[in-house]
Tab-separated table of C-alpha atoms in Angstrom:
chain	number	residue	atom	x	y	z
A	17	UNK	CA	-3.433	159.422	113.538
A	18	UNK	CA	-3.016	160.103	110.112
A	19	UNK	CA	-4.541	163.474	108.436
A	20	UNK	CA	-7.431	163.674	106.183
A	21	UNK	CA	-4.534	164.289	103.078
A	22	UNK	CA	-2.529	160.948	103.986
A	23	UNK	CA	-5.682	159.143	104.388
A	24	UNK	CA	-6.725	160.414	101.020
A	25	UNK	CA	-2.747	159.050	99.325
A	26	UNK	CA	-3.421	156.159	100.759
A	27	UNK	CA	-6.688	155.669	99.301
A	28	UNK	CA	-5.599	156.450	95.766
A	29	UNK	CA	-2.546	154.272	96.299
A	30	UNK	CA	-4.939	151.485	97.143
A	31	UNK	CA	-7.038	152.246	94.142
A	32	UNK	CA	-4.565	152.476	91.599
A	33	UNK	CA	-3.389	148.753	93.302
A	34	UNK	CA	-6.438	147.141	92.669
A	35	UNK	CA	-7.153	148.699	89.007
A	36	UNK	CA	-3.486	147.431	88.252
A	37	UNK	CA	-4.525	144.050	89.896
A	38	UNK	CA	-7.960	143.693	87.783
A	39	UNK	CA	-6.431	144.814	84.641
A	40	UNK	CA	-3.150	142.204	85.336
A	41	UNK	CA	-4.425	139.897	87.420
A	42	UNK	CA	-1.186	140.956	89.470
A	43	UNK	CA	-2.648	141.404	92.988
A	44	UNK	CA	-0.813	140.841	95.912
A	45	UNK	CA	-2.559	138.178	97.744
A	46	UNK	CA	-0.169	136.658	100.180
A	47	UNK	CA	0.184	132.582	99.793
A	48	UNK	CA	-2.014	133.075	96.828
A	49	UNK	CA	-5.075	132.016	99.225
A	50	UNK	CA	-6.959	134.622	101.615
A	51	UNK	CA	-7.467	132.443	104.602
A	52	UNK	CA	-10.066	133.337	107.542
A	53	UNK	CA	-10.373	131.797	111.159
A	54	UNK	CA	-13.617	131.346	112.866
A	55	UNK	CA	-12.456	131.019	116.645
A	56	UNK	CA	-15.305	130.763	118.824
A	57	UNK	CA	-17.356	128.673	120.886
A	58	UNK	CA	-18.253	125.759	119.058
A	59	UNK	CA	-20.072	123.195	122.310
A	60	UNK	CA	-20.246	125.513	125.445
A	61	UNK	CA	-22.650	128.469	127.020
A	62	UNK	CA	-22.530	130.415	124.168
A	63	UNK	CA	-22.197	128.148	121.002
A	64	UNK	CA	-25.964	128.834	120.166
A	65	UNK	CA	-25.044	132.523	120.243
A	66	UNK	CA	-22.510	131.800	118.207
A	67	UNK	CA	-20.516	128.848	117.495
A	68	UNK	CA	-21.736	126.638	114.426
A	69	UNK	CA	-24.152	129.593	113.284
A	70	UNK	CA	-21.285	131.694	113.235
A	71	UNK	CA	-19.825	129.137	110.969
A	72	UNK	CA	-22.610	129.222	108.424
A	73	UNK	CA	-22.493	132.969	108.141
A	74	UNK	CA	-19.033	132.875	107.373
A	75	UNK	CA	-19.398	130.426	105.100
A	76	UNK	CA	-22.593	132.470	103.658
A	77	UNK	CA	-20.215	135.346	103.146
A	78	UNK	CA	-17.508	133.778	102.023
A	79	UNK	CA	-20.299	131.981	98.885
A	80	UNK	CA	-21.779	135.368	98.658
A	81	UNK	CA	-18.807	137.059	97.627
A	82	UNK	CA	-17.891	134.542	94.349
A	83	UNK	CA	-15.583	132.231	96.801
A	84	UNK	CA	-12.164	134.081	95.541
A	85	UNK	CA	-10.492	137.251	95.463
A	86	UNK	CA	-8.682	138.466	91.865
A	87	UNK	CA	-8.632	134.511	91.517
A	88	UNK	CA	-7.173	133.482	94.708
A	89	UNK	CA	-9.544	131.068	96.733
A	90	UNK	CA	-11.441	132.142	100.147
A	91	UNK	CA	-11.033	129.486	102.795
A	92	UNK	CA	-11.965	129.306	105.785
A	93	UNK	CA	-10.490	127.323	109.134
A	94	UNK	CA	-12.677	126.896	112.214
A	95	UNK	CA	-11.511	126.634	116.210
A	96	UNK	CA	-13.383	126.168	119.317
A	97	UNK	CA	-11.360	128.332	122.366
A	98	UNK	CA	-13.533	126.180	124.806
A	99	UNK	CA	-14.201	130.199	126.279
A	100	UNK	CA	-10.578	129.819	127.623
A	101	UNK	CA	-7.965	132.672	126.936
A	102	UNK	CA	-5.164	130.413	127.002
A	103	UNK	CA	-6.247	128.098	124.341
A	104	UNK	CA	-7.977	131.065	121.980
A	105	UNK	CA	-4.063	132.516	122.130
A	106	UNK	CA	-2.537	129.180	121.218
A	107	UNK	CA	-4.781	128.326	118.617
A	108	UNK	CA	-4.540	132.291	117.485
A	109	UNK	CA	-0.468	131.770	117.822
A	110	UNK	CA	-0.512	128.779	115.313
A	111	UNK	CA	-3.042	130.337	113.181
A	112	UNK	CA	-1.003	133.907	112.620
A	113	UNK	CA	2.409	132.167	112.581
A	114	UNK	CA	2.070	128.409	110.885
A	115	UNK	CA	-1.429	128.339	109.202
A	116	UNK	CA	-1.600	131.150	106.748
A	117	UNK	CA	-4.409	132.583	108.539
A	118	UNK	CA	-4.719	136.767	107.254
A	119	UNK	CA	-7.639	137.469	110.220
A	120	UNK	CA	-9.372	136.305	112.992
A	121	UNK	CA	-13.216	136.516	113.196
A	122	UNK	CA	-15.852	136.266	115.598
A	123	UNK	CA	-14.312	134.797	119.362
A	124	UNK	CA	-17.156	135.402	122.050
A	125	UNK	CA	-15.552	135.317	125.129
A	126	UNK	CA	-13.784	138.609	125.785
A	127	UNK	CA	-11.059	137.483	127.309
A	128	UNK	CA	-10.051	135.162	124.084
A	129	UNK	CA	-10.937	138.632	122.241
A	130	UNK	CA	-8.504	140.795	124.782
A	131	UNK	CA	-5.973	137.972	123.998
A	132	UNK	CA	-6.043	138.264	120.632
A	133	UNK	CA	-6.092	141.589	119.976
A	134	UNK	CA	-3.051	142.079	121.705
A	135	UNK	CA	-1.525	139.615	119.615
A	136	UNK	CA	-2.112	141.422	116.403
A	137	UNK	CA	-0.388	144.008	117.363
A	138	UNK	CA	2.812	142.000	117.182
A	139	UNK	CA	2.072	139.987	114.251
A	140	UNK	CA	0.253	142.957	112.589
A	141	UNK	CA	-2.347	140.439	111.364
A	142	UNK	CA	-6.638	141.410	111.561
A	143	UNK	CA	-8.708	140.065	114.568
A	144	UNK	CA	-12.545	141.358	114.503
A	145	UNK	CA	-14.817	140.888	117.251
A	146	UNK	CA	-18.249	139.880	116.827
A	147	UNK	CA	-19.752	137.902	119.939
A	148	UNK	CA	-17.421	139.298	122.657
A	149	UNK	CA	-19.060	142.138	124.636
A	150	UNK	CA	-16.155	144.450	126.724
A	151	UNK	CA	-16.076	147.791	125.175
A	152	UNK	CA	-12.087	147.519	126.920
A	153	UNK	CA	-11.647	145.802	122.993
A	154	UNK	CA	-11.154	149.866	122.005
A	155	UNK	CA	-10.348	151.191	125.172
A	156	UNK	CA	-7.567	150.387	126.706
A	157	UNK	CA	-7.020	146.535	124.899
A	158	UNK	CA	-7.501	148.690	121.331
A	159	UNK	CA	-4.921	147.215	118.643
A	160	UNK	CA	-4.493	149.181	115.125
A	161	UNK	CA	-5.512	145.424	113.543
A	162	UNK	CA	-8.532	144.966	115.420
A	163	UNK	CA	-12.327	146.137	115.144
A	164	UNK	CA	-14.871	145.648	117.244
A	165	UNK	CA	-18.116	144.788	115.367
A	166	UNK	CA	-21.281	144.044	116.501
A	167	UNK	CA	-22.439	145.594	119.993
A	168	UNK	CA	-20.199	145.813	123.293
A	169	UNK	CA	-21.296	146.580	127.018
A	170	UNK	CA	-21.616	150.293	127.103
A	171	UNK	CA	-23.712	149.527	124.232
A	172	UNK	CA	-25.852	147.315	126.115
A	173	UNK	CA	-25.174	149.570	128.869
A	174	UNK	CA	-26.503	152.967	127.056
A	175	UNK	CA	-29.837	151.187	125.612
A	176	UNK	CA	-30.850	148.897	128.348
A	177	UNK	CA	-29.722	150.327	131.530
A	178	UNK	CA	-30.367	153.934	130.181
A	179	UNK	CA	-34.318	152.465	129.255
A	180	UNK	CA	-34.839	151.069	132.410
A	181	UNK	CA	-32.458	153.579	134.977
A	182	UNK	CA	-35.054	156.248	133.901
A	183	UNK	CA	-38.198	154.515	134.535
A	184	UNK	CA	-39.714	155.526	138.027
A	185	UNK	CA	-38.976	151.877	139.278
A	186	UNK	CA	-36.114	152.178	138.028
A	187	UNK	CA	-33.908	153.488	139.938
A	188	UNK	CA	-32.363	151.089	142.930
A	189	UNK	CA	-29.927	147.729	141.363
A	190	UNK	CA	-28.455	144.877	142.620
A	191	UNK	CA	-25.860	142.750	140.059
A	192	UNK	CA	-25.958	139.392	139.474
A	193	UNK	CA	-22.358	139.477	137.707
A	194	UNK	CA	-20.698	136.749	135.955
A	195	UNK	CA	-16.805	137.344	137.416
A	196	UNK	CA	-14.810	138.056	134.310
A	197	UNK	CA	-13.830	140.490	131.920
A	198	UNK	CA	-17.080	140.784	130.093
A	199	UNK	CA	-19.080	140.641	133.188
A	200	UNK	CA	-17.012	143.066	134.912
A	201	UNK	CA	-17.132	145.528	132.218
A	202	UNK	CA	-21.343	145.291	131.995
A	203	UNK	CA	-21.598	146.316	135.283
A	204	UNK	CA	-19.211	149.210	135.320
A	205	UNK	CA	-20.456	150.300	132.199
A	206	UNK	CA	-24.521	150.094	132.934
A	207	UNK	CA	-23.420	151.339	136.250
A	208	UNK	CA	-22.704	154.817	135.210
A	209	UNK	CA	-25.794	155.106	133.530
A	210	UNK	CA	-27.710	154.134	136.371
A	211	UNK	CA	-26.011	156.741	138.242
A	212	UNK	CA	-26.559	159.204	135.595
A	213	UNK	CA	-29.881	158.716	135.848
A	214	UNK	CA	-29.991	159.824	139.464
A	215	UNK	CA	-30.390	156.156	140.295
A	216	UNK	CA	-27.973	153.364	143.221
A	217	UNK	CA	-26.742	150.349	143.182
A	218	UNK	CA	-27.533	148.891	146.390
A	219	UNK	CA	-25.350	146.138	145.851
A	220	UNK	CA	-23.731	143.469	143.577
A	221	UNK	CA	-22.660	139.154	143.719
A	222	UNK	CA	-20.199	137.912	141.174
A	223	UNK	CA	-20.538	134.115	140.189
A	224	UNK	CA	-17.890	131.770	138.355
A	225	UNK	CA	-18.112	131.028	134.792
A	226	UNK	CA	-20.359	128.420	134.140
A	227	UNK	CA	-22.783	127.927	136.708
A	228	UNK	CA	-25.873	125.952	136.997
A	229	UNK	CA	-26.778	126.745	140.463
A	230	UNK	CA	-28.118	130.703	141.174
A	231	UNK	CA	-29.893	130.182	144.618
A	232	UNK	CA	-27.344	131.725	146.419
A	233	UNK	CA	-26.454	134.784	144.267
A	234	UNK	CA	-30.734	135.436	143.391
A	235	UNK	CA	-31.250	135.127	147.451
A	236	UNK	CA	-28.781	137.697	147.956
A	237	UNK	CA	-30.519	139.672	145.382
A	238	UNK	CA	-34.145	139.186	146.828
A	239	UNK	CA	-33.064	140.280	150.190
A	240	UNK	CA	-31.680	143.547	148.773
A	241	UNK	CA	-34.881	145.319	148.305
A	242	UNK	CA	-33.728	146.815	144.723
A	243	UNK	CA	-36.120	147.230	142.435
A	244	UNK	CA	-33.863	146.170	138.995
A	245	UNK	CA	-31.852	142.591	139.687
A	246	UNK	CA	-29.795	142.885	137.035
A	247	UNK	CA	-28.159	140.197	135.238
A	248	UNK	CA	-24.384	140.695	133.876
A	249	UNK	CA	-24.330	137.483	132.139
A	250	UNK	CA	-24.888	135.626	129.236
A	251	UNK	CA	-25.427	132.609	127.182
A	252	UNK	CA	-26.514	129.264	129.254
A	253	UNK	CA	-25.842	131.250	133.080
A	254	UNK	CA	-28.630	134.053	131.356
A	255	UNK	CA	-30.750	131.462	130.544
A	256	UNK	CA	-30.714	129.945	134.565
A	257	UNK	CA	-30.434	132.884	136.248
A	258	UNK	CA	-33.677	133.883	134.771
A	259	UNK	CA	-35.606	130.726	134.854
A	260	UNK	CA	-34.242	130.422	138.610
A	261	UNK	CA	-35.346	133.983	139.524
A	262	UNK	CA	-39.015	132.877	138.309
A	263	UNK	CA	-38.845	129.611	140.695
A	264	UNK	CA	-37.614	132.333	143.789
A	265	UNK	CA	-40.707	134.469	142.706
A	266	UNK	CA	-38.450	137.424	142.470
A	267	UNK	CA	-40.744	139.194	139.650
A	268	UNK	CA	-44.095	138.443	141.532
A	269	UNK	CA	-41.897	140.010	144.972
A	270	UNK	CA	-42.016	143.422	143.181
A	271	UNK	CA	-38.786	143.089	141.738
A	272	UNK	CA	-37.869	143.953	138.058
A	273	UNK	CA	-35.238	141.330	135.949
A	274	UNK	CA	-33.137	143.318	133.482
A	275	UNK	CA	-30.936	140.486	131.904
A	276	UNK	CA	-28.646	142.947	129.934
A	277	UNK	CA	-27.594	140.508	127.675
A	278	UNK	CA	-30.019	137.995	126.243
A	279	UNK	CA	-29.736	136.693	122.576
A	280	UNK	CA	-32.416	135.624	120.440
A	281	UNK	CA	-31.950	131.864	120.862
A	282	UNK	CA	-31.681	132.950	124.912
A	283	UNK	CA	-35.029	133.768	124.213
A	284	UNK	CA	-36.245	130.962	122.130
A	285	UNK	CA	-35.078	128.239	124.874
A	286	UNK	CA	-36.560	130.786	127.622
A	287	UNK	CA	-40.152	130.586	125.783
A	288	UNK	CA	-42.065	133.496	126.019
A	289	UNK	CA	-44.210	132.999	128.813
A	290	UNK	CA	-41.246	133.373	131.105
A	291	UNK	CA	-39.001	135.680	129.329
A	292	UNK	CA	-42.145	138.091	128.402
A	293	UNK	CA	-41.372	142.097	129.152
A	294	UNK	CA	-37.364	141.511	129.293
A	295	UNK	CA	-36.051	144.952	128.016
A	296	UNK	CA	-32.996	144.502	125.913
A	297	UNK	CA	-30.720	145.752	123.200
A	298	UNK	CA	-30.258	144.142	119.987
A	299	UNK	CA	-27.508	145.085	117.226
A	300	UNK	CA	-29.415	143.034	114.691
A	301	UNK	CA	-32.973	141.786	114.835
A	302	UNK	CA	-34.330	139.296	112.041
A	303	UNK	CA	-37.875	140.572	111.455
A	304	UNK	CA	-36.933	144.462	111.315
A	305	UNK	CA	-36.428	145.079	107.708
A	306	UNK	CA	-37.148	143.431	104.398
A	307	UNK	CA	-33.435	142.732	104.003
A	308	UNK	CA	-32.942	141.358	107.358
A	309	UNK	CA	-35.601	139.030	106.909
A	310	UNK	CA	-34.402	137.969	103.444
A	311	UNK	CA	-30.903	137.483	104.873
A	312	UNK	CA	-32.172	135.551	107.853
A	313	UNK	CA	-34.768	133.361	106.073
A	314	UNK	CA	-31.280	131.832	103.926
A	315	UNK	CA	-29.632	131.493	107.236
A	316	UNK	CA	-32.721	129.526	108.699
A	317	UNK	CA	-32.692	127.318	105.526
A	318	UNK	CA	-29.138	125.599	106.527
A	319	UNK	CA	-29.314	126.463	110.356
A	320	UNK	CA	-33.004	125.943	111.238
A	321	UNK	CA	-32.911	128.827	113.593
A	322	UNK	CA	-33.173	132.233	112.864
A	323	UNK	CA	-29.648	134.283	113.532
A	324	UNK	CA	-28.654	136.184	116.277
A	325	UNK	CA	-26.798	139.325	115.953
A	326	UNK	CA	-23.215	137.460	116.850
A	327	UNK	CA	-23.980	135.479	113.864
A	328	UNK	CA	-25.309	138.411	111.478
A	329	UNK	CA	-22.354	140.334	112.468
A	330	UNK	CA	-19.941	137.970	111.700
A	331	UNK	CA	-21.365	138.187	108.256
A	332	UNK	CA	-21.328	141.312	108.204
A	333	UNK	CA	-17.586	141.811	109.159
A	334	UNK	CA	-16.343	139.047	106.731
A	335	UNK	CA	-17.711	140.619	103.871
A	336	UNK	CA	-16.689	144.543	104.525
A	337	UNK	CA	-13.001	142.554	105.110
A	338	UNK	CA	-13.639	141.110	101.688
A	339	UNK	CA	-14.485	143.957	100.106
A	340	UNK	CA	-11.687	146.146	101.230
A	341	UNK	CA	-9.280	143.407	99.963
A	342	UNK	CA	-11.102	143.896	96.525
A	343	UNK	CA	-10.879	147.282	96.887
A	344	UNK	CA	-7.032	147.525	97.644
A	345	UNK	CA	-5.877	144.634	95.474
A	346	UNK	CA	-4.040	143.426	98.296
A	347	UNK	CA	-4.380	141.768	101.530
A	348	UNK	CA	-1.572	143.664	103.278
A	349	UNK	CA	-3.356	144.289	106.492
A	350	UNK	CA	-2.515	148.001	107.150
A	351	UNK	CA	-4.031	148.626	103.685
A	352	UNK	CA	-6.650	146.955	104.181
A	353	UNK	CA	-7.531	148.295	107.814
A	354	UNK	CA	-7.291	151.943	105.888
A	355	UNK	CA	-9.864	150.694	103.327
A	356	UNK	CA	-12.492	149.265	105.811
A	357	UNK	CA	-11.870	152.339	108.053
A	358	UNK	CA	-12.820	154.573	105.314
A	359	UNK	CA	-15.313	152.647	103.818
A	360	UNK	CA	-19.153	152.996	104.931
A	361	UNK	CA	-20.496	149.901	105.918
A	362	UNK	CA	-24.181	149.230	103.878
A	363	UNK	CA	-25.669	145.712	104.895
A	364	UNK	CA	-28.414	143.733	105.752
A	365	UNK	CA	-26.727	144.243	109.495
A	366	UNK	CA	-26.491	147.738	109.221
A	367	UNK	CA	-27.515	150.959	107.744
A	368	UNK	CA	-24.536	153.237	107.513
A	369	UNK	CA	-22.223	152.240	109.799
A	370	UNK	CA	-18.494	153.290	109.871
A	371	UNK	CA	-14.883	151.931	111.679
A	372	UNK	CA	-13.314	154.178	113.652
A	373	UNK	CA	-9.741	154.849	114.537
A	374	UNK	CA	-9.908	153.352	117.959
A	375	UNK	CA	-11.793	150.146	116.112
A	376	UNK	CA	-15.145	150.547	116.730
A	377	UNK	CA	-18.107	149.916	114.287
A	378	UNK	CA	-20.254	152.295	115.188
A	379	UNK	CA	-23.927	151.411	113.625
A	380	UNK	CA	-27.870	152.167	115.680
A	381	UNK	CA	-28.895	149.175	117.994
A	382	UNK	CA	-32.418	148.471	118.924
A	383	UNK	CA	-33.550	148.845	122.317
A	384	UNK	CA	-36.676	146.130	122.289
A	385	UNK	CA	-39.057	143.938	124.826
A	386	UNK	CA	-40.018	140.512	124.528
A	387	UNK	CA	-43.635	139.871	123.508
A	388	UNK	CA	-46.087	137.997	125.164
A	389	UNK	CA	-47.142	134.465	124.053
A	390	UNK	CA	-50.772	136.123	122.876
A	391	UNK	CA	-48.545	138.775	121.046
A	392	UNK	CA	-46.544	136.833	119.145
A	393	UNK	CA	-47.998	135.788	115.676
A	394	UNK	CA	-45.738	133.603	114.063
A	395	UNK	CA	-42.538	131.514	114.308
A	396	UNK	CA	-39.484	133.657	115.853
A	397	UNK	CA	-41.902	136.485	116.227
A	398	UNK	CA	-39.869	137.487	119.344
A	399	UNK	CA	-39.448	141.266	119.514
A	400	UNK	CA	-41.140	144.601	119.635
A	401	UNK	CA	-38.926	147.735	118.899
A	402	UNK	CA	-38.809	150.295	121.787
A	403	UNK	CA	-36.332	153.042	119.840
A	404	UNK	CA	-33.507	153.203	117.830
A	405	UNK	CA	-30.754	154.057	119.636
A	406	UNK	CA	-27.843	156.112	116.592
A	407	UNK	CA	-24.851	155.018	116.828
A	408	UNK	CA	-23.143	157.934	117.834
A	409	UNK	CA	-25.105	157.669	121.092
A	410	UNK	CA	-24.841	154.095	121.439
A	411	UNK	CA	-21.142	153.684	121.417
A	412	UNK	CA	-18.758	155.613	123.794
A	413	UNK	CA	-18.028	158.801	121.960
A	414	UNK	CA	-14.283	158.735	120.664
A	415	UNK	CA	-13.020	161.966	122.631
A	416	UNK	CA	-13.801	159.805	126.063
A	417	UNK	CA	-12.076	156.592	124.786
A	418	UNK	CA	-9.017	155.299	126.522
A	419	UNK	CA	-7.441	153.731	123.293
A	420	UNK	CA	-4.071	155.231	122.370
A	421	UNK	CA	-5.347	155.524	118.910
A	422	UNK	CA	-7.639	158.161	119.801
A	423	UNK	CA	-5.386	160.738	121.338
């Protein structure tokens, strides 16, 4: 890790770059073209959590930002990984090596994300993370070139399962756990705030990735007696396991759903009459502020939907990239990881948020419940805020991570 002084060198190295680069027009911009890759899921589970929205907020920030950096154009190239590791590396592979690409954004399924970040560290080339969820992605998967940017599971983990682990019926769970990386990571990660909320988990299922069919795995849940079924899933299998646990009359048996990872547009196909009282944690809510409003209320123009977080953080994340090119006249990437390490992050996604050394963008989520249909009073009007959750508690604190970085 390098000490406050180096830091600081490198800083003023990076300054006195970019003042030579405005003043010359000399900066070093490799290819003459900064080139971005949107790799995500553009037609499966998740592609209305991210996919083509993510693609508009690229493109937002990318329009935002004048189009060019010290006269060298901003493109952007777009993939769909199909949620399969194999072809997110490939596609990664050819992007890094043939295509000119200088870093990878968004990628949803963790185990494209795990792929890729290992990658970068041989081709010393930026990958950030917006939709995938393992908090692994600065644990032990942590590269130097990535970040991790908009939520991950102990996130989830320390606002949901916290909420709802110290709630009198709270405290018996049974997973319903989709059986990969991502999935396997919610449920450690929520488990260990369960338990440190004096609460057991009675049992757990795992199902494959996608299913369509929860009778078996919501059964086995029923029968359990726990009071919390919790759902370690996401995207379309979210959206049946919780319309399927309403047809089983799971919630009118006593039982409590906690779906630890809904998005926005989960909730919008849902409808609010069945996904009414769902506690769950947000890293970026629409209706909060003035500016996320006036942020989403562009997006909705070109998208017709309002954004979820995935989609605000990808944003987010292309434009503090951006900026630390400006700022280092240069889109060497070790430079540039400096600069957006050491630069605050200010947003319409979030307040003052910052990028640590193991990767991490730590920034407050929102712990919030669905409304009911009566409370609702307008289009999208979704949420009601619970707490804040700071960042410093909502992100595994840096002395327990397992990156390398960290030690």
């Amino acid at each position: 890790m390098l000490s406050r002084v180096g830091l600081g060198l490198r800083l003023l190295v990076a300054g006195a770059i970019a003042l030579f680069a405005t003043a010359s027009g000399a900066a070093e911009i490799s290819d003459k073209v900064v080139r971005l890759g949107v790799l995500t899921d553009m037609s499966g589970s998740y592609a209305d959590i991210a996919g083509p929205g993510a693609v508009e907020a690229a493109k937002m920030a990318i329009e935002d930002f004048g189009g060019s950096v010290f006269g060298a154009p901003i493109e952007l190239v777009v993939a769909d990984h199909q949620n399969k590791a194999d072809v997110g590396l490939a596609k990664a592979r050819e992007w890094y090596d043939a295509g000119g690409v200088d870093a990878i954004f968004e990628m949803m399924a963790s185990s494209v994300a795990i792929a890729v970040f290992e990658m970068t560290k041989e081709k010393q080339k930026i990958a950030i993370a917006s939709g995938a969820a393992t908090s692994a992605l600065t644990g032990k998967n942590c590269s130097p070139f990535g970040i991790h940017w908009t939520y991950d599971t102990y996130a989830l983990a320390a606002g949901t399962g916290r909420t709802i682990a110290s709630q009198p019926d709270g405290n018996t769970w049974f997973f319903v756990t989709v059986d990969y990386s991502f999935g396997h990571s919610l449920e450690a990660d929520t488990t260990n705030f369960i338990k440190e909320a004096g609460g057991t988990v009675v049992g757990s299922v795992r199902h494959p990735f996608p299913t369509s069919d929860f009778s078996s795995f919501l059964l086995q849940a029923q029968a359990s007696k726990a009071k919390v079924v919790a759902l370690a899933n996401g995207g379309a299998d979210m959206i049946n396991s919780v319309r399927q646990a309403h047809e089983f009359g799971i919630i009118e048996g006593g039982q409590k759903i906690a779906a630890l990872l809904p998005h926005l547009t989960d909730i919008h196909s849902l409808g609010l009459s069945i996904a009414q009282g769902i506690i769950l944690t947000e890293g970026f809510y629409w209706d909060r502020t003035e500016q996320t409003r006036a942020w989403s209320k562009r997006f909705f123009e070109r998208r017709k939907v309002m954004p979820t977080m995935v989609q605000a953080g990808v944003y987010s994340s292309v434009t503090h990239y951006l900026k630390a090119i400006q700022a280092a006249g240069t889109d060497d990437s070790k430079v540039v990881m400096t600069i957006m390490r050491e630069t605050p992050v200010h947003d319409m996604f979030a307040d003052n948020g910052k990028v640590r050394i193991d990767g991490r963008m730590v920034h407050d989520m929102y712990v919030m419940q669905v409304k009911s249909p009566r409370e609702s009073q307008y289009p999208w009007d979704y949420y009601k805020l619970l707490k804040t959750v700071p960042g410093e508690e909502a992100f595994r604190p840096l002395a327990e991570s397992e990156c390398s970085l960290a030690k």
